[in-house]
Amino acid sequence: MSTSFAKDIAPLFTDRDVHCMGGAGVHLREYDYMANPEGDAVFPDYANAHHVLARLKGTETPRMPPSGAPWNGDQIALFESWMSAWLP
Ligand code: HEM
């Protein structure tokens, strides 16, 4: 079964996550933002999703969310499986 952004991924983000990051232009529950194919200086494509994943895993710091529990392995694996479904 494929992973749905609206059903499986968007609800992983709390209202606080969405509020904090929306102010910084990171729209965690918006498909068009998260699946944007544009790259940047760090990732050649799909930079928005790659940066979100890197912050969730702590490979880019500070790890997100900055307070409270980090995502568990199952949540991160679900996010990665959603990404791998459409990543080139
Ligand atoms: C799962 C939840 C979250 C994710 C995936 C996330 C994702 C990100 C990403 C991708 C960036 C880098 C933005 C950029 O470089 O332009 C970032 C930075 C930041 N986020 Fe979050 N965020 C989350 C939750 C939060 C919350 C709840 C807060 C507020 C309490 C917050 C505050 C910040 C701040 C202050 C920065 C700038 C930190 C820095 O790089 O110096 N984030 N976040």
XYZ file of N, CA, C and O and ligand atoms in Angstrom:
395
model
N 0.848 -1.196 0.000
C 0.000 0.000 0.000
C 0.886 1.250 0.000
O 1.878 1.286 0.707
N 0.512 2.229 -0.793
C 1.373 3.409 -0.859
C 1.030 4.392 0.267
O -0.074 4.383 0.811
N 1.998 5.197 0.595
C 1.852 6.153 1.682
C 1.210 7.424 1.149
O 1.635 7.952 0.131
N 0.176 7.895 1.853
C -0.517 9.107 1.434
C -0.003 10.298 2.242
O 0.082 10.207 3.476
N 0.319 11.384 1.565
C 0.788 12.561 2.300
C -0.294 13.049 3.266
O -0.048 13.245 4.451
N -1.502 13.235 2.748
C -2.572 13.813 3.562
C -2.950 12.909 4.743
O -3.152 13.379 5.857
N -3.026 11.611 4.491
C -3.500 10.683 5.528
C -2.408 10.240 6.488
O -2.662 10.030 7.664
N -1.210 10.021 5.967
C -0.153 9.400 6.775
C 0.920 10.370 7.261
O 1.463 10.181 8.341
N 1.244 11.352 6.437
C 2.408 12.189 6.744
C 2.009 13.508 7.429
O 2.529 13.831 8.493
N 1.086 14.235 6.831
C 0.717 15.542 7.389
C 0.340 15.463 8.884
O 0.750 16.324 9.669
N -0.427 14.405 9.307
C -0.812 14.346 10.726
C 0.340 14.087 11.696
O 0.162 14.212 12.908
N 1.514 13.711 11.192
C 2.662 13.504 12.086
C 3.157 14.830 12.668
O 3.801 14.860 13.713
N 2.868 15.926 11.971
C 3.321 17.234 12.446
C 2.278 17.813 13.387
O 1.084 17.766 13.109
N 2.733 18.350 14.508
C 1.814 18.952 15.471
C 1.448 20.372 15.012
O 2.136 20.972 14.168
N 0.386 20.904 15.625
C 0.007 22.288 15.319
C 1.169 23.234 15.653
O 1.408 24.217 14.962
N 1.887 22.891 16.720
C 3.023 23.732 17.117
C 4.122 23.692 16.048
O 4.704 24.735 15.706
N 4.411 22.496 15.528
C 5.409 22.376 14.459
C 5.014 23.268 13.282
O 5.835 24.014 12.728
N 3.739 23.143 12.898
C 3.253 23.866 11.724
C 3.325 25.371 11.967
O 3.738 26.140 11.090
N 2.957 25.779 13.161
C 2.951 27.200 13.494
C 4.371 27.770 13.501
O 4.660 28.789 12.869
N 5.272 27.084 14.211
C 6.660 27.568 14.300
C 7.301 27.659 12.921
O 7.933 28.651 12.577
N 7.153 26.597 12.146
C 7.897 26.527 10.901
C 7.242 27.323 9.784
O 7.922 27.791 8.878
N 5.919 27.494 9.877
C 5.240 28.308 8.868
C 5.812 29.719 8.844
O 6.016 30.312 7.782
N 6.138 30.225 10.032
C 6.733 31.558 10.142
C 8.077 31.642 9.443
O 8.504 32.714 9.014
N 8.753 30.487 9.305
C 10.061 30.447 8.646
C 9.933 30.018 7.179
O 10.934 29.757 6.519
N 8.684 29.907 6.703
C 8.486 29.542 5.297
C 8.591 28.053 5.016
O 8.678 27.639 3.864
N 8.572 27.234 6.080
C 8.616 25.765 5.923
C 7.212 25.241 6.216
O 6.760 25.262 7.362
N 6.514 24.808 5.164
C 5.088 24.483 5.289
C 4.896 22.969 5.383
O 4.683 22.280 4.389
N 5.000 22.481 6.612
C 5.111 21.039 6.854
C 3.898 20.228 6.433
O 4.037 19.070 6.073
N 2.703 20.812 6.475
C 1.515 20.028 6.115
C 1.019 20.332 4.700
O -0.077 19.913 4.334
N 1.815 21.079 3.933
C 1.381 21.415 2.569
C 2.116 20.567 1.544
O 3.329 20.676 1.378
N 1.329 19.760 0.842
C 1.913 18.849 -0.150
C 2.757 19.592 -1.173
O 3.858 19.162 -1.512
N 2.237 20.714 -1.668
C 2.957 21.434 -2.726
C 4.316 21.944 -2.260
O 5.251 22.029 -3.050
N 4.416 22.279 -0.995
C 5.715 22.676 -0.449
C 6.604 21.445 -0.273
O 7.751 21.412 -0.720
N 6.071 20.425 0.368
C 6.875 19.253 0.736
C 7.323 18.450 -0.489
O 8.383 17.839 -0.461
N 6.510 18.442 -1.544
C 6.861 17.658 -2.737
C 7.424 18.533 -3.856
O 7.560 18.080 -4.992
N 7.798 19.770 -3.512
C 8.370 20.674 -4.523
C 9.683 20.079 -5.064
O 10.575 19.770 -4.285
N 9.797 19.902 -6.375
C 10.992 19.253 -6.931
C 12.244 20.125 -6.973
O 13.326 19.620 -7.272
N 12.128 21.394 -6.643
C 13.307 22.280 -6.736
C 14.434 21.872 -5.802
O 14.194 21.461 -4.675
N 15.633 22.048 -6.290
C 16.807 21.815 -5.464
C 17.346 23.114 -4.892
O 16.796 24.187 -5.142
N 18.420 22.998 -4.113
C 19.096 24.190 -3.605
C 20.602 23.903 -3.563
O 21.069 22.959 -4.207
N 21.340 24.689 -2.800
C 22.797 24.525 -2.783
C 23.223 23.200 -2.150
O 24.327 22.724 -2.385
N 22.336 22.611 -1.358
C 22.692 21.379 -0.639
C 22.184 20.129 -1.356
O 22.904 19.150 -1.515
N 20.912 20.152 -1.780
C 20.297 18.994 -2.431
C 19.926 19.372 -3.862
O 19.278 20.398 -4.081
N 20.294 18.550 -4.843
C 20.053 18.903 -6.238
C 18.566 18.950 -6.616
O 18.196 19.616 -7.580
N 17.743 18.227 -5.880
C 16.298 18.281 -6.147
C 15.528 17.965 -4.853
O 16.107 17.498 -3.879
N 14.261 18.274 -4.850
C 13.386 18.003 -3.699
C 14.032 18.459 -2.380
O 14.029 17.754 -1.376
N 14.596 19.658 -2.420
C 15.336 20.147 -1.260
C 14.439 20.303 -0.029
O 14.877 20.025 1.092
N 13.194 20.721 -0.201
C 12.351 20.938 0.979
C 12.178 19.643 1.774
O 12.366 19.615 2.996
N 11.811 18.571 1.089
C 11.616 17.289 1.781
C 12.933 16.777 2.360
O 12.964 16.253 3.481
N 14.018 16.943 1.611
C 15.314 16.463 2.115
C 15.733 17.211 3.383
O 16.267 16.611 4.315
N 15.495 18.526 3.415
C 15.877 19.280 4.616
C 14.995 18.893 5.803
O 15.477 18.800 6.930
N 13.708 18.681 5.552
C 12.828 18.253 6.642
C 13.321 16.913 7.202
O 13.477 16.745 8.424
N 13.611 15.961 6.321
C 14.101 14.655 6.775
C 15.412 14.810 7.557
O 15.599 14.186 8.612
N 16.301 15.641 7.048
C 17.601 15.825 7.713
C 17.428 16.421 9.109
O 18.141 16.064 10.046
N 16.450 17.315 9.265
C 16.190 17.902 10.589
C 15.532 16.889 11.518
O 15.771 16.883 12.728
N 14.674 16.027 10.966
C 14.035 14.998 11.790
C 15.058 14.000 12.307
O 14.972 13.513 13.432
N 16.046 13.676 11.458
C 17.054 12.683 11.838
C 18.208 13.304 12.622
O 18.973 12.599 13.259
N 18.360 14.628 12.515
C 19.459 15.290 13.194
C 20.746 15.314 12.385
O 21.798 15.680 12.896
N 20.667 14.942 11.107
C 21.854 15.055 10.252
C 22.085 16.519 9.877
O 23.181 16.890 9.486
N 21.027 17.359 9.968
C 21.198 18.813 9.946
C 20.755 19.294 11.326
O 19.755 18.798 11.868
N 21.505 20.206 11.887
C 21.232 20.646 13.257
C 20.826 22.109 13.309
O 21.209 22.877 12.427
N 20.082 22.555 14.335
C 19.556 21.727 15.413
C 18.491 20.748 14.930
O 17.722 21.068 14.023
N 18.473 19.557 15.574
C 17.457 18.567 15.229
C 16.079 19.135 15.550
O 15.928 19.892 16.510
N 15.095 18.759 14.752
C 13.716 19.219 14.945
C 12.843 18.051 15.382
O 13.071 16.934 14.934
N 11.785 18.263 16.177
C 11.464 19.531 16.819
C 12.514 19.879 17.887
O 13.068 18.984 18.509
N 12.738 21.185 18.110
C 13.819 21.620 18.987
C 13.576 21.322 20.463
O 14.506 21.294 21.240
N 12.301 21.093 20.859
C 12.036 20.662 22.235
C 11.010 19.544 22.147
O 10.328 19.400 21.141
N 10.927 18.736 23.202
C 10.026 17.590 23.157
C 10.720 16.417 22.493
O 11.896 16.492 22.129
N 9.965 15.324 22.339
C 10.565 14.085 21.848
C 10.890 14.169 20.366
O 10.085 14.660 19.585
N 12.056 13.666 19.970
C 12.310 13.526 18.544
C 11.391 12.444 17.970
O 10.850 11.629 18.722
N 11.197 12.447 16.687
C 10.384 11.401 16.055
C 11.029 10.042 16.308
O 12.269 9.932 16.327
N 10.194 9.015 16.466
C 10.753 7.675 16.642
C 11.085 7.054 15.282
O 10.765 7.603 14.225
N 11.737 5.921 15.331
C 12.203 5.258 14.106
C 11.073 4.925 13.150
O 11.240 5.035 11.927
N 9.924 4.513 13.688
C 8.797 4.166 12.815
C 8.284 5.396 12.071
O 7.937 5.323 10.883
N 8.225 6.524 12.770
C 7.737 7.756 12.128
C 8.706 8.208 11.040
O 8.292 8.598 9.947
N 9.992 8.134 11.348
C 10.984 8.541 10.349
C 10.951 7.595 9.148
O 11.009 8.032 7.996
N 10.791 6.292 9.423
C 10.728 5.317 8.327
C 9.509 5.583 7.436
O 9.577 5.445 6.206
N 8.398 5.986 8.048
C 7.193 6.282 7.269
C 7.438 7.501 6.371
O 7.085 7.498 5.182
N 8.062 8.525 6.924
C 8.373 9.710 6.127
C 9.311 9.338 4.976
O 9.105 9.745 3.826
N 10.306 8.520 5.265
C 11.247 8.112 4.211
C 10.554 7.266 3.144
O 10.872 7.375 1.966
N 9.599 6.430 3.547
C 8.928 5.601 2.550
C 8.034 6.466 1.664
O 7.904 6.222 0.462
N 7.452 7.524 2.247
C 6.674 8.466 1.424
C 7.599 9.137 0.418
O 7.286 9.207 -0.776
N 8.769 9.582 0.864
C 9.713 10.230 -0.059
C 10.193 9.271 -1.138
O 10.268 9.625 -2.314
N 10.503 8.051 -0.759
C 11.104 7.135 -1.740
C 10.109 6.734 -2.816
O 10.494 6.278 -3.892
N 8.819 6.932 -2.539
C 7.802 6.595 -3.535
C 7.893 7.509 -4.764
O 7.489 7.125 -5.855
N 8.406 8.728 -4.605
C 8.412 9.644 -5.744
C 9.775 10.248 -6.024
O 9.962 10.961 -7.011
N 10.758 9.956 -5.174
C 12.084 10.508 -5.450
C 12.661 9.883 -6.715
O 12.527 8.687 -6.901
N 13.315 10.681 -7.542
C 13.905 10.121 -8.748
C 15.095 9.219 -8.400
O 15.684 9.348 -7.368
C 8.796 17.902 13.265
C 8.791 19.220 13.419
C 9.712 20.163 12.712
C 10.386 20.053 11.509
C 10.373 18.897 10.520
C 11.153 21.278 11.341
C 11.950 21.539 10.223
C 12.853 22.572 10.128
C 13.688 22.854 8.990
C 13.687 22.085 7.672
C 14.457 23.929 9.320
C 15.486 24.619 8.426
C 14.819 25.793 7.739
C 15.763 26.572 6.856
O 16.968 26.302 6.829
O 15.295 27.490 6.164
C 14.108 24.316 10.665
C 14.677 25.383 11.377
C 14.178 25.892 12.555
N 13.063 25.440 13.248
Fe 12.004 23.783 12.841
N 10.952 22.088 12.424
C 10.076 21.469 13.283
C 9.579 21.955 14.484
C 9.903 23.181 15.025
C 9.289 23.786 16.207
C 8.168 23.151 17.030
C 9.910 24.988 16.401
C 9.630 26.049 17.458
C 9.597 25.736 18.745
C 10.935 25.144 15.374
C 11.824 26.186 15.267
C 12.865 26.265 14.339
C 13.916 27.272 14.361
C 14.085 28.358 15.430
C 14.741 27.017 13.245
C 16.025 27.761 12.830
C 17.161 26.994 13.495
C 18.503 27.233 12.854
O 18.793 26.576 11.845
O 19.254 28.027 13.397
N 10.879 24.035 14.555
N 13.113 23.507 11.134
